[in-house]
Coordinates of C-alpha atoms in Angstrom, one line a residue:
Chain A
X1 CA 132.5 118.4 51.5
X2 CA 129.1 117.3 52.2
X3 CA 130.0 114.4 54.1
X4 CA 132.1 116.9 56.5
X5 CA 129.0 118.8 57.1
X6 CA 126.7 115.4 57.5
X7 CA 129.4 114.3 59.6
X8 CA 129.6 117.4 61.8
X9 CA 125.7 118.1 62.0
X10 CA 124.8 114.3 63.1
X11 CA 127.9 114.7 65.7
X12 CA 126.5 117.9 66.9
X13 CA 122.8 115.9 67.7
X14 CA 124.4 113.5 69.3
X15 CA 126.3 116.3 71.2
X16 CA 123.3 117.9 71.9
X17 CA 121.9 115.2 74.3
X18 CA 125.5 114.8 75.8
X19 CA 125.5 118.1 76.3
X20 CA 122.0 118.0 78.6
X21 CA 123.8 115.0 80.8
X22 CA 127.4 116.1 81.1
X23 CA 126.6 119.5 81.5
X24 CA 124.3 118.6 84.4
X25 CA 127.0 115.8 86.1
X26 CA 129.6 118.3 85.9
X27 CA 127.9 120.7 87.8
X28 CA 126.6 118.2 90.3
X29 CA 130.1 117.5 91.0
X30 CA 131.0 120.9 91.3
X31 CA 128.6 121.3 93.8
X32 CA 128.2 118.4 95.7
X33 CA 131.2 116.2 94.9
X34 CA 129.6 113.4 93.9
X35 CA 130.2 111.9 90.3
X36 CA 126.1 110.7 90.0
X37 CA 126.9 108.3 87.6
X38 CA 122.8 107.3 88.3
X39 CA 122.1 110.4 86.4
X40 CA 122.3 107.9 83.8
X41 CA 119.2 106.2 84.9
X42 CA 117.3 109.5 85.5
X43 CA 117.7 110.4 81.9
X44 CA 116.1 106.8 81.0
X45 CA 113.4 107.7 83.4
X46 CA 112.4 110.5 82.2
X47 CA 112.8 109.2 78.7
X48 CA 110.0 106.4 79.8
X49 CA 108.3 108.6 82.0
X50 CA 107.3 111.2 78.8
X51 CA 106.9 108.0 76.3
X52 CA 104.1 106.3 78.8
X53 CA 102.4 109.9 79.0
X54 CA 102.6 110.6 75.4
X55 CA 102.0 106.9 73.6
X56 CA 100.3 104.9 75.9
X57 CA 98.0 107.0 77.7
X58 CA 97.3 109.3 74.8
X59 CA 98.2 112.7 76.7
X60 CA 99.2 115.7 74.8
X61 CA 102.6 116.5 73.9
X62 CA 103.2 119.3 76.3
X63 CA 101.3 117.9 79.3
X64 CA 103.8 114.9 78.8
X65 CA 107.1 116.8 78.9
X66 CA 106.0 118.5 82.3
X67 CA 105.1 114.7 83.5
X68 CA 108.6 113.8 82.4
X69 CA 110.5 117.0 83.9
X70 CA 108.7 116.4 86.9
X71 CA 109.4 112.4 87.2
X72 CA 113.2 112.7 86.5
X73 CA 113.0 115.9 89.1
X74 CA 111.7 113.8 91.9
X75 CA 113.8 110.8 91.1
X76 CA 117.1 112.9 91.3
X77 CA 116.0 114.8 94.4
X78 CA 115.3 111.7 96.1
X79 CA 118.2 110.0 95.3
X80 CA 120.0 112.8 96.6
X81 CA 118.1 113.2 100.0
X82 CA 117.6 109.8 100.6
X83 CA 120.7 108.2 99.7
X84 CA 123.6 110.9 99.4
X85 CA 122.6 113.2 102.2
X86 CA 122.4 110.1 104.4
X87 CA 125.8 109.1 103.7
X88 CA 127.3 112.7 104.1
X89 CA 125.8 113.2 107.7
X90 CA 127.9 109.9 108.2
X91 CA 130.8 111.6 107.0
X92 CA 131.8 109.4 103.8
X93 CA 134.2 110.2 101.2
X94 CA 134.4 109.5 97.6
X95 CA 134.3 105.5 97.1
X96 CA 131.2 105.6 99.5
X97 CA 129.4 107.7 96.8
X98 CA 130.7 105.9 94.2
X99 CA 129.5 102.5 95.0
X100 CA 126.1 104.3 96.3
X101 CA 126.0 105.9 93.1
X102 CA 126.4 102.2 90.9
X103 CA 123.7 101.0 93.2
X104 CA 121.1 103.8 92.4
X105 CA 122.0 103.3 88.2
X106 CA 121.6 99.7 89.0
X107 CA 118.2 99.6 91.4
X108 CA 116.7 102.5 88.4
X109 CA 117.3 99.9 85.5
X110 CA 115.8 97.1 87.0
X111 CA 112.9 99.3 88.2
X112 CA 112.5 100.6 84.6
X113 CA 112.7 97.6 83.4
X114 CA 110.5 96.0 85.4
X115 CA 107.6 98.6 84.4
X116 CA 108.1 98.8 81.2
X117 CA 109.8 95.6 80.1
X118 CA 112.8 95.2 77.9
X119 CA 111.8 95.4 74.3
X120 CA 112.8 98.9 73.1
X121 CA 110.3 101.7 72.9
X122 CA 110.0 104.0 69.6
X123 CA 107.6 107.3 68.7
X124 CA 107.5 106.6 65.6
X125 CA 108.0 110.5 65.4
X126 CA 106.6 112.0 61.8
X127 CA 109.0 114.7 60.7
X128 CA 110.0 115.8 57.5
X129 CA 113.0 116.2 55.6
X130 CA 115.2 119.5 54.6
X131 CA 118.2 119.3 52.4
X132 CA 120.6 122.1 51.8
X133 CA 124.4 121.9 50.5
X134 CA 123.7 118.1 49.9
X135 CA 123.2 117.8 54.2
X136 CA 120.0 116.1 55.2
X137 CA 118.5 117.5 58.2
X138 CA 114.8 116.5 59.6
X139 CA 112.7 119.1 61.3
X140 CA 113.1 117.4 64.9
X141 CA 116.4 117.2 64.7
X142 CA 116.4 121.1 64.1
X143 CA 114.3 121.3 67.3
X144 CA 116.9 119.2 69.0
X145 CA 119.6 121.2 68.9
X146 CA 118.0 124.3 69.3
X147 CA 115.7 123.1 72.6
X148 CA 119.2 121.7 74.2
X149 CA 120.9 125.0 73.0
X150 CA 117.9 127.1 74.7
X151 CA 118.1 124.8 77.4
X152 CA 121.9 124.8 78.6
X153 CA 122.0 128.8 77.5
X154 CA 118.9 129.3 80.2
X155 CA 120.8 127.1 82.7
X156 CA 124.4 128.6 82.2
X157 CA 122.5 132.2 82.8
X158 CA 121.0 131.7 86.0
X159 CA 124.0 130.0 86.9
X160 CA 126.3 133.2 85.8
X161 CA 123.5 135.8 86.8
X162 CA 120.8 134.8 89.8
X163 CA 121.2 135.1 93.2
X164 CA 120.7 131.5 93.8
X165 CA 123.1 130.7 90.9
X166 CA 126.3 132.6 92.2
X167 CA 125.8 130.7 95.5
X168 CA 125.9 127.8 94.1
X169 CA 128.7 128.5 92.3
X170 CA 130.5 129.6 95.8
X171 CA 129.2 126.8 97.5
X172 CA 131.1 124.5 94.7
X173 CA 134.1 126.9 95.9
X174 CA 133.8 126.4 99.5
X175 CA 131.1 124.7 101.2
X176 CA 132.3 125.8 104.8
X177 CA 132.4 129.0 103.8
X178 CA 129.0 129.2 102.2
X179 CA 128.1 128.2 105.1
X180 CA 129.8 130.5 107.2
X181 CA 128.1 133.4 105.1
X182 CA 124.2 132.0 105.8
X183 CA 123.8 129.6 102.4
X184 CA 121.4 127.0 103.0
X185 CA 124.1 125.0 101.5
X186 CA 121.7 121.3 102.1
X187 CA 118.6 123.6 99.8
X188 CA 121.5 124.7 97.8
X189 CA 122.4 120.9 96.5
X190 CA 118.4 119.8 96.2
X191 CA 118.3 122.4 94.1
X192 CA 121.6 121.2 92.0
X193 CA 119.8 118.1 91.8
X194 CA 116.7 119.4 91.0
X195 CA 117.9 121.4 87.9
X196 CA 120.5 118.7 86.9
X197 CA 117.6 116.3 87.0
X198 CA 114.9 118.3 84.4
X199 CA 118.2 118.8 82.0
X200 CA 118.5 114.5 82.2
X201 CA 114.6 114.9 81.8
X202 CA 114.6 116.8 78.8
X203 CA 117.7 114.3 77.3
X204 CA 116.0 111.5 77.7
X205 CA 112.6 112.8 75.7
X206 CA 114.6 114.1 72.5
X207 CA 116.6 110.4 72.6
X208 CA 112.7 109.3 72.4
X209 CA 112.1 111.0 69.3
X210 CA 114.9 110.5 67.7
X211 CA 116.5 107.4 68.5
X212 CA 115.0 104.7 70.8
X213 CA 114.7 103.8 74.4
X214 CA 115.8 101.2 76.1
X215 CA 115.9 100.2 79.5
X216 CA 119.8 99.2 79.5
X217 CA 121.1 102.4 78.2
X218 CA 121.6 104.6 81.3
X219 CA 125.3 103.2 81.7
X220 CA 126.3 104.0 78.8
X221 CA 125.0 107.6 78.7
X222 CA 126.5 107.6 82.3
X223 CA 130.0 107.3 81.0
X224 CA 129.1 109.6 78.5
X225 CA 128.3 112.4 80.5
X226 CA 131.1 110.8 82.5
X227 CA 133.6 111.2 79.9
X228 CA 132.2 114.3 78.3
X229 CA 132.7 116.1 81.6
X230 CA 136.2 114.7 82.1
X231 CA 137.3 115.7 78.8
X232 CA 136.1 119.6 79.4
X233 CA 137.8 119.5 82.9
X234 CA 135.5 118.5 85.4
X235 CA 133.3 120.7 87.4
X236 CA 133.4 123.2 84.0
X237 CA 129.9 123.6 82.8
X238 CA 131.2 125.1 79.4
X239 CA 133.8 122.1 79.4
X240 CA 131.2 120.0 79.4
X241 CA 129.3 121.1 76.1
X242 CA 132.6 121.3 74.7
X243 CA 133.6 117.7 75.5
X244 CA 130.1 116.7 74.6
X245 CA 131.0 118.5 70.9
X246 CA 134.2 116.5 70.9
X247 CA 132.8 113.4 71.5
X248 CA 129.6 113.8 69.2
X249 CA 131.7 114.8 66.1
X250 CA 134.3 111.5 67.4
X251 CA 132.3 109.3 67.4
X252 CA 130.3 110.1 64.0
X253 CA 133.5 110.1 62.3
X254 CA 134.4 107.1 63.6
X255 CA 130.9 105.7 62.8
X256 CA 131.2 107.0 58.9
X257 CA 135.2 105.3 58.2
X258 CA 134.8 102.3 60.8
X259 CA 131.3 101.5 61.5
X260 CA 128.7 101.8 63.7
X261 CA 130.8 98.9 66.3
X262 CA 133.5 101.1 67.0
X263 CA 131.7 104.2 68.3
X264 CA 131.4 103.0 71.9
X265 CA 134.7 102.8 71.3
X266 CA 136.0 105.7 70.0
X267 CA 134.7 107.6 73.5
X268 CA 136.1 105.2 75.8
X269 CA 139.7 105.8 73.5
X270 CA 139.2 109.3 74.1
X271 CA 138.6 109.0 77.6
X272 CA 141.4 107.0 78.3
X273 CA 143.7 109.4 76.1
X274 CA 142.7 112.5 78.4
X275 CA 142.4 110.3 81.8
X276 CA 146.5 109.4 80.6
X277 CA 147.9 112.8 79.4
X278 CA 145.5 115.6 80.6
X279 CA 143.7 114.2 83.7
X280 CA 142.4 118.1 84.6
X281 CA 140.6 118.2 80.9
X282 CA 140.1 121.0 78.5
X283 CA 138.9 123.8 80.8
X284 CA 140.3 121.9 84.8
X285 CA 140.5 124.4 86.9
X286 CA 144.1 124.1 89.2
X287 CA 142.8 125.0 92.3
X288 CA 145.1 127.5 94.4
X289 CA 146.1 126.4 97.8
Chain B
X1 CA 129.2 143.3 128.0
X2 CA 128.9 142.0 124.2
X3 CA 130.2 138.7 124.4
X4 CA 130.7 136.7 127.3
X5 CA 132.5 133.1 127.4
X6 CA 131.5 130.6 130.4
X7 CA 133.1 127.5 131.3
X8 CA 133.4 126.6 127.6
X9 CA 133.6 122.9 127.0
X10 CA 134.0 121.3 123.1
X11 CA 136.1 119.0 120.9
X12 CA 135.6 116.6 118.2
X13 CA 134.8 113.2 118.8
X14 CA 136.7 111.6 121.9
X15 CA 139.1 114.3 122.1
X16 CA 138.5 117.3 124.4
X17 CA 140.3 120.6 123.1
X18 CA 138.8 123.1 124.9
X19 CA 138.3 122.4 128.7
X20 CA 136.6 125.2 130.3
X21 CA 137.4 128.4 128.9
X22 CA 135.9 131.3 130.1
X23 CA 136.5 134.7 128.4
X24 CA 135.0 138.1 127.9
X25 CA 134.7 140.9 125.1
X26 CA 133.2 144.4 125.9
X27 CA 131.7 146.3 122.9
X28 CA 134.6 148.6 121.5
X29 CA 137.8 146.7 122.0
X30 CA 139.9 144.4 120.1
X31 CA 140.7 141.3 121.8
X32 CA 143.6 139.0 120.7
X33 CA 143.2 135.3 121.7
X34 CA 147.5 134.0 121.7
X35 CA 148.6 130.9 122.2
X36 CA 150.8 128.3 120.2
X37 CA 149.4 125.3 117.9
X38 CA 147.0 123.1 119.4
X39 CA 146.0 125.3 122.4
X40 CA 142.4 125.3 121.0
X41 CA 142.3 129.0 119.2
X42 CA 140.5 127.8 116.4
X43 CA 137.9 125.6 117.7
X44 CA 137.2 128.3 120.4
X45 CA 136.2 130.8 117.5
X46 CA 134.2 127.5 115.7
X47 CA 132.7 127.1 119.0
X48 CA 131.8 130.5 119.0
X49 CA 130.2 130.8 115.3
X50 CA 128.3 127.4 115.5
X51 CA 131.1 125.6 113.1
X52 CA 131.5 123.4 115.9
X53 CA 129.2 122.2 118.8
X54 CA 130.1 123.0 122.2
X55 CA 129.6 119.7 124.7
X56 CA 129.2 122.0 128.0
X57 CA 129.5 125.9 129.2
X58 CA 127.7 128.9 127.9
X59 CA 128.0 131.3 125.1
X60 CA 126.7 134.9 126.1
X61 CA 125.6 137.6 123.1
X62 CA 124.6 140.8 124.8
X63 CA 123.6 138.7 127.9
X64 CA 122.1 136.1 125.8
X65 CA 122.8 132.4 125.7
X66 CA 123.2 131.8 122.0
X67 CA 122.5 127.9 122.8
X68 CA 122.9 126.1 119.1
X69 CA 121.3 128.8 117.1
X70 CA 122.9 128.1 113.5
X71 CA 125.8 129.8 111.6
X72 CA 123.3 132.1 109.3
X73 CA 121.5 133.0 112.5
X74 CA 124.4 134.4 114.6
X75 CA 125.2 136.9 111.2
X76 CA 121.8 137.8 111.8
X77 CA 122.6 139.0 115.1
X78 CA 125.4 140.7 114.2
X79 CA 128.6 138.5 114.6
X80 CA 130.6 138.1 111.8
X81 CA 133.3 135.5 110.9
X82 CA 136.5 135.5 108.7
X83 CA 137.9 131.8 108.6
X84 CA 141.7 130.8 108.2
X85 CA 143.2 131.2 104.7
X86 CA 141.9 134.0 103.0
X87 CA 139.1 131.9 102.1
X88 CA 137.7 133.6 99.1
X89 CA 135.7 131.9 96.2
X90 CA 138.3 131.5 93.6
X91 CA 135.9 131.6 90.6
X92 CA 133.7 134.3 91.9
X93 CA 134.3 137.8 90.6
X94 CA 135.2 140.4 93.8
X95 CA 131.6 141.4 93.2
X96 CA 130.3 138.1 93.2
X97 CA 132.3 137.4 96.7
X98 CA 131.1 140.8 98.4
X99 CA 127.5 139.8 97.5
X100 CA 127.9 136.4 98.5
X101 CA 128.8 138.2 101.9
X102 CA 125.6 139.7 102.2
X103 CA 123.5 136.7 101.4
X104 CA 121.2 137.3 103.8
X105 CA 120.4 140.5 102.9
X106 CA 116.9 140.8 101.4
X107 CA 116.9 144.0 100.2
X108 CA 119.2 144.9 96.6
X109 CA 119.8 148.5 97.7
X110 CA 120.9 147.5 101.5
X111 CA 123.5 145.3 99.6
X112 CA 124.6 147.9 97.2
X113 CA 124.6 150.2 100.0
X114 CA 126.7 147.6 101.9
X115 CA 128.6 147.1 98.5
X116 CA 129.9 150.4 98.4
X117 CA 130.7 151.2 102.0
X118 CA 133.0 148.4 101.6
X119 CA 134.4 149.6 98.7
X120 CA 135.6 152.6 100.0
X121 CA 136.8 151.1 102.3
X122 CA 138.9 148.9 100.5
X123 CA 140.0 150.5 97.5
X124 CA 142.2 147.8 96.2
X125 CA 139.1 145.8 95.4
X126 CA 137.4 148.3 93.7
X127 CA 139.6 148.3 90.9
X128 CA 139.8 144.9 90.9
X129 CA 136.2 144.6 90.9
X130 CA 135.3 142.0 87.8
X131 CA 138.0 140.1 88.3
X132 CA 138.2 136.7 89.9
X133 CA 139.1 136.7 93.3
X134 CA 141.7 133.4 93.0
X135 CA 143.6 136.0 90.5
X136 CA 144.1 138.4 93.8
X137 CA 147.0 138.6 95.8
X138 CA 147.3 137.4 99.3
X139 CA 146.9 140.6 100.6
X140 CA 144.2 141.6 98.6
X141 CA 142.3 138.1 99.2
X142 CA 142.4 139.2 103.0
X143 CA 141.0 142.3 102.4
X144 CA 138.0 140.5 100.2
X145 CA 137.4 137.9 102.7
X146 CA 137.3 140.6 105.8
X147 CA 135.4 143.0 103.4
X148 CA 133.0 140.0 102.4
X149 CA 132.3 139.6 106.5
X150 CA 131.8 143.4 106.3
X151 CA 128.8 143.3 103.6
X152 CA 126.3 142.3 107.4
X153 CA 127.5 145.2 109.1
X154 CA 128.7 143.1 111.9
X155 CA 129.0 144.4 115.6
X156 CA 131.5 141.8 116.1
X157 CA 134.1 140.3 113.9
X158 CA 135.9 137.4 114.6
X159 CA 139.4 136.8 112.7
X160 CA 141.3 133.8 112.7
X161 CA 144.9 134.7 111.9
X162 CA 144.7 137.0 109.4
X163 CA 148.3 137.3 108.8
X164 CA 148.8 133.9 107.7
X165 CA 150.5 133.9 105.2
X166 CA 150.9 137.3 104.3
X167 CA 154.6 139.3 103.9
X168 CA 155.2 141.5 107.1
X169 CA 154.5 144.9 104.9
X170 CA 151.2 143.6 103.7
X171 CA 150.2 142.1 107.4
X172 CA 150.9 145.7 108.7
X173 CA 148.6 147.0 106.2
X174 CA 145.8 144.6 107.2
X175 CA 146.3 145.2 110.6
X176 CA 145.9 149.3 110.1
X177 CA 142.7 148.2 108.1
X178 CA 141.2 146.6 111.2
X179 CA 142.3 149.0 113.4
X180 CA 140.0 151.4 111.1
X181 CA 137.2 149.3 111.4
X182 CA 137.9 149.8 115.3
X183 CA 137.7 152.9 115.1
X184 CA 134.5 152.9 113.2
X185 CA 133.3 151.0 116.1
X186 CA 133.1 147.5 115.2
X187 CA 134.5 145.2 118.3
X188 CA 137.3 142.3 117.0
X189 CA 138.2 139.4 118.4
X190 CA 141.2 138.1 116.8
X191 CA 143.2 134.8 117.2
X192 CA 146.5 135.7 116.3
X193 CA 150.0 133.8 115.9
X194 CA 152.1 136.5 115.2
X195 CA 152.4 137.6 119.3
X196 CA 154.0 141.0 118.5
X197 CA 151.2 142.5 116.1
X198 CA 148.4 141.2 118.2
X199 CA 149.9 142.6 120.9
X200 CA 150.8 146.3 118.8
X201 CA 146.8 146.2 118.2
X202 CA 145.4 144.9 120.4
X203 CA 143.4 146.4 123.7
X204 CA 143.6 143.1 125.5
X205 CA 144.4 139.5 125.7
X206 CA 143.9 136.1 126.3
X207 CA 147.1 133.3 126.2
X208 CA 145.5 129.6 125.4
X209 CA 147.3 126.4 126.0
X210 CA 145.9 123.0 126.4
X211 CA 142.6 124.1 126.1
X212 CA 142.4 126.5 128.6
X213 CA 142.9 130.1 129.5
X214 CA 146.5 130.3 130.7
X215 CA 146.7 134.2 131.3
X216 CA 144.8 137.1 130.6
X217 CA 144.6 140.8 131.4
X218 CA 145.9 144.0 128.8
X219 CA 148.4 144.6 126.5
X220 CA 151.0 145.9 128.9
X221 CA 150.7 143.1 130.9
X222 CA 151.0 140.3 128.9
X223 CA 153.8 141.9 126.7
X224 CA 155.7 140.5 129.8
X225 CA 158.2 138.3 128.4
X226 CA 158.1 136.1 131.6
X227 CA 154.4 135.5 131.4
X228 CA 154.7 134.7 128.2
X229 CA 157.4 132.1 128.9
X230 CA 155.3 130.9 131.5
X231 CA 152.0 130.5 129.6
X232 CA 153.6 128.9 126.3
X233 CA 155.7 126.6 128.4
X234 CA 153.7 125.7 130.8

């Protein structure tokens, strides 16, 4: 029984920073459709970003998370008007992006890498220890979950409830039409990337605290967030969190019977396994003609 | 005059669809723009919303050349657009699509105002009012995309076939919707396949083919099977 609960709370932590990238690709591609698989590296960025702040240069905790939100902010935005916006005025379609997109995650690891060199980075985070019904939980992980449950609640409100978040949400409907009704539909997607971008931001401190960084991870929490989203249906923000759940609790199941070795695994099986039988995911939405 | 066509030249890329059309709407009327597939209907109306860029000829609102002003300001000046295929947004509640139709309104009680002037209007939608506008009928979807146009208070609405699609029964009761709106005092200006109800509505019309005006004058006129003949076939 314990190990259940073990199981299922370290699967939920991992969940909770799959959650901050799927959640934020999904929506991207709802409302640009692009699959910014370089989201990847703007997670990593802001991971660095907030551990050069807060380690090396000594700054206090929450002046380093606003650096960080801001860095991954500005990285995504740029991407998007410098590199996707360019291609759209030229009319390109989806294997355009997609090789655009592999050469932004690829360009962001070296340049990562090249400031801050490859050895891993750690906090060396002091936290202290709670146990209850034999499950071990440490105070930052509490805070993990609850600051990427605050965070994708706050998102998925303004999203259900503002102004600027209904338009959105019809621009991921119908562009032209937007369009046709007065959306700004270009501020509409800097925005998307904007938000997106502080949701990678905040992933990539909490994988700071509590694991490590390293320069080299952004493709694999690319295909996370890649295979998260897919799983949920893609484009669904609450598919997402869902298929980040799935995965989480997979993979730490996997990790307990199997090892640690087969938990890349496990996500790519599960991926393959929806990609095979049920392509539109958990929540797809079959689009009326 | 409200709006006044000159010489109209556009097209996309190499290929030229519209070659000089000229045409005119007076405030009031309901003008139905015929012709068969391909005549250049649809990138007329484009032309005329901004969607896409005329290459020569004039576009007059009220006198004035509307030169490239973009698509958010022309709402702004009171022309209003409903585009092929009951484009709604699927995932948007009716509410959510009627606000979305008044965007660019800055003030909340204008669009409530708006909201429920619709509403009355359209009394299907009001029951239907939290539910998602992909869920609607065909019918109904018409009714939310020409309601959603309605939220600006347009002086002018431009439809492009709003029957598409739609059973006879429920086209009629589109049709009697517009002619309300008519009567209410909004101009249309609607591009039309189905010849006999544009012409049942309508005040006035123009027949495209190949990109220019083949024949124009009222109702009576153009219900002449000959000139119809001669305009389609020629």
């Amino acid at each position: 029984m314990e190990v259940i609960l073990q199981i299922l709370i370290n699967g939920i932590l991992a969940a909770s920073v799959y959650g901050l990238i799927a959640g934020g690709l999904s929506f991207l591609y709802a409302t640009t459709k692009i699959f910014h698989l370089a989201h990847g590296v703007v997670v990593v960025g802001g991971g660095y970003a907030f551990w050069w702040a807060a380690a090396k240069l000594g700054w206090p905790m929450w002046a380093a998370v606003i650096f960080a939100l801001i860095v991954s902010a500005l990285a995504g935005v740029a991407m998007n008007e410098f590199v996707y916006e360019v291609l759209r005025k030229k009319g390109t379609k989806g294997l355009g992006y997609l090789i655009a997109t592999l050469a932004l995650l690829t360009l962001g690891t070296a340049v990562v890498l090249a400031l801050f060199g490859a050895a891993p980075k750690t906090f060396n985070f002091e936290t202290s220890s709670h146990e209850a019904l034999g499950v071990v939980v440490t105070t930052l992980q509490f805070w993990i979950i609850a600051t990427s449950a605050l965070l994708l609640g706050i998102f998925y409100w303004t999203q259900k409830f503002t102004k600027f978040g209904k338009a959105m949400r019809a621009t991921a409907d119908n562009e032209t039409v937007a369009e046709v009704l007065g959306i700004d539909t270009k501020r509409i997607r800097r925005s998307a990337f904007a938000l997106s971008s502080i949701l990678a931001a905040a992933a990539g401190i909490l994988i700071g605290l509590e694991f490590n960084l390293d320069p080299n991870m952004g493709v694999l929490l690319a295909v996370k967030g890649f295979a998260a989203s897919v799983i949920g249906g893609v484009g669904s923000f609450g598919g997402a969190i869902i298929g980040s759940l799935i995965i989480g609790i997979v993979e730490q199941v996997v990790v307990w019977f199997g090892g640690a070795g087969w938990r890349n695994a496990a996500t790519f099986l599960i991926l393959f396994l929806f990609l095979l039988f049920k392509p539109s995911g958990l929540f797809g939405s079959k689009r009326e003609t | 005059m409200l709006l006044e066509i000159k010489n109209l030249k556009a097209g996309y890329g190499d290929l030229e669809v519209l070659k000089g059309v000229s045409l005119e709407v007076k405030g009031g009327e309901v003008v139905a723009l015929l012709g068969p597939n391909g005549a250049g209907k649809s990138t007329l109306l484009k032309s005329i919303v901004g969607l896409t860029k005329k290459t020569d000829g004039e576009i007059l609102w009220k006198g004035r050349d509307l030169g490239r002003l973009p698509t958010h300001a022309l709402l702004e000046e009171g022309i209003g657009f409903v585009p092929q295929g009951r484009l709604v947004f699927p995932s948007l509640t009716v509410r959510e699509n009627l606000e979305m139709g008044g965007y660019l309104l800055d003030h909340k009680e204008t669009l409530e105002k708006n909201l429920e002037s619709v509403l009355m209007r359209f009394s299907v939608l009001k029951n239907k009012i939290k539910s998602r506008a992909g869920l609607l009928s065909g019918g109904e979807q018409q009714m939310l995309a020409i309601g959603r146009s309605l939220m600006m208070s347009p002086e002018l609405l431009i439809l492009d076939e709003p029957s598409l699609g739609l059973a006879p029964k429920i086209m009629t009761e589109v049709f009697e919707k517009l002619k309300e709106l008519n009567q209410g005092g909004t101009t249309l200006l609607i591009v039309e396949q189905n010849v006999r109800f544009a012409l049942r509505y309508a005040s006035r019309g123009y027949i495209l083919g190949n990109g220019e005006v083949r024949f124009s004058g009222r109702v009576e006129e153009l219900s002449d099977p000959r000139k119809m003949h001669e305009a389609f076939l020629m």
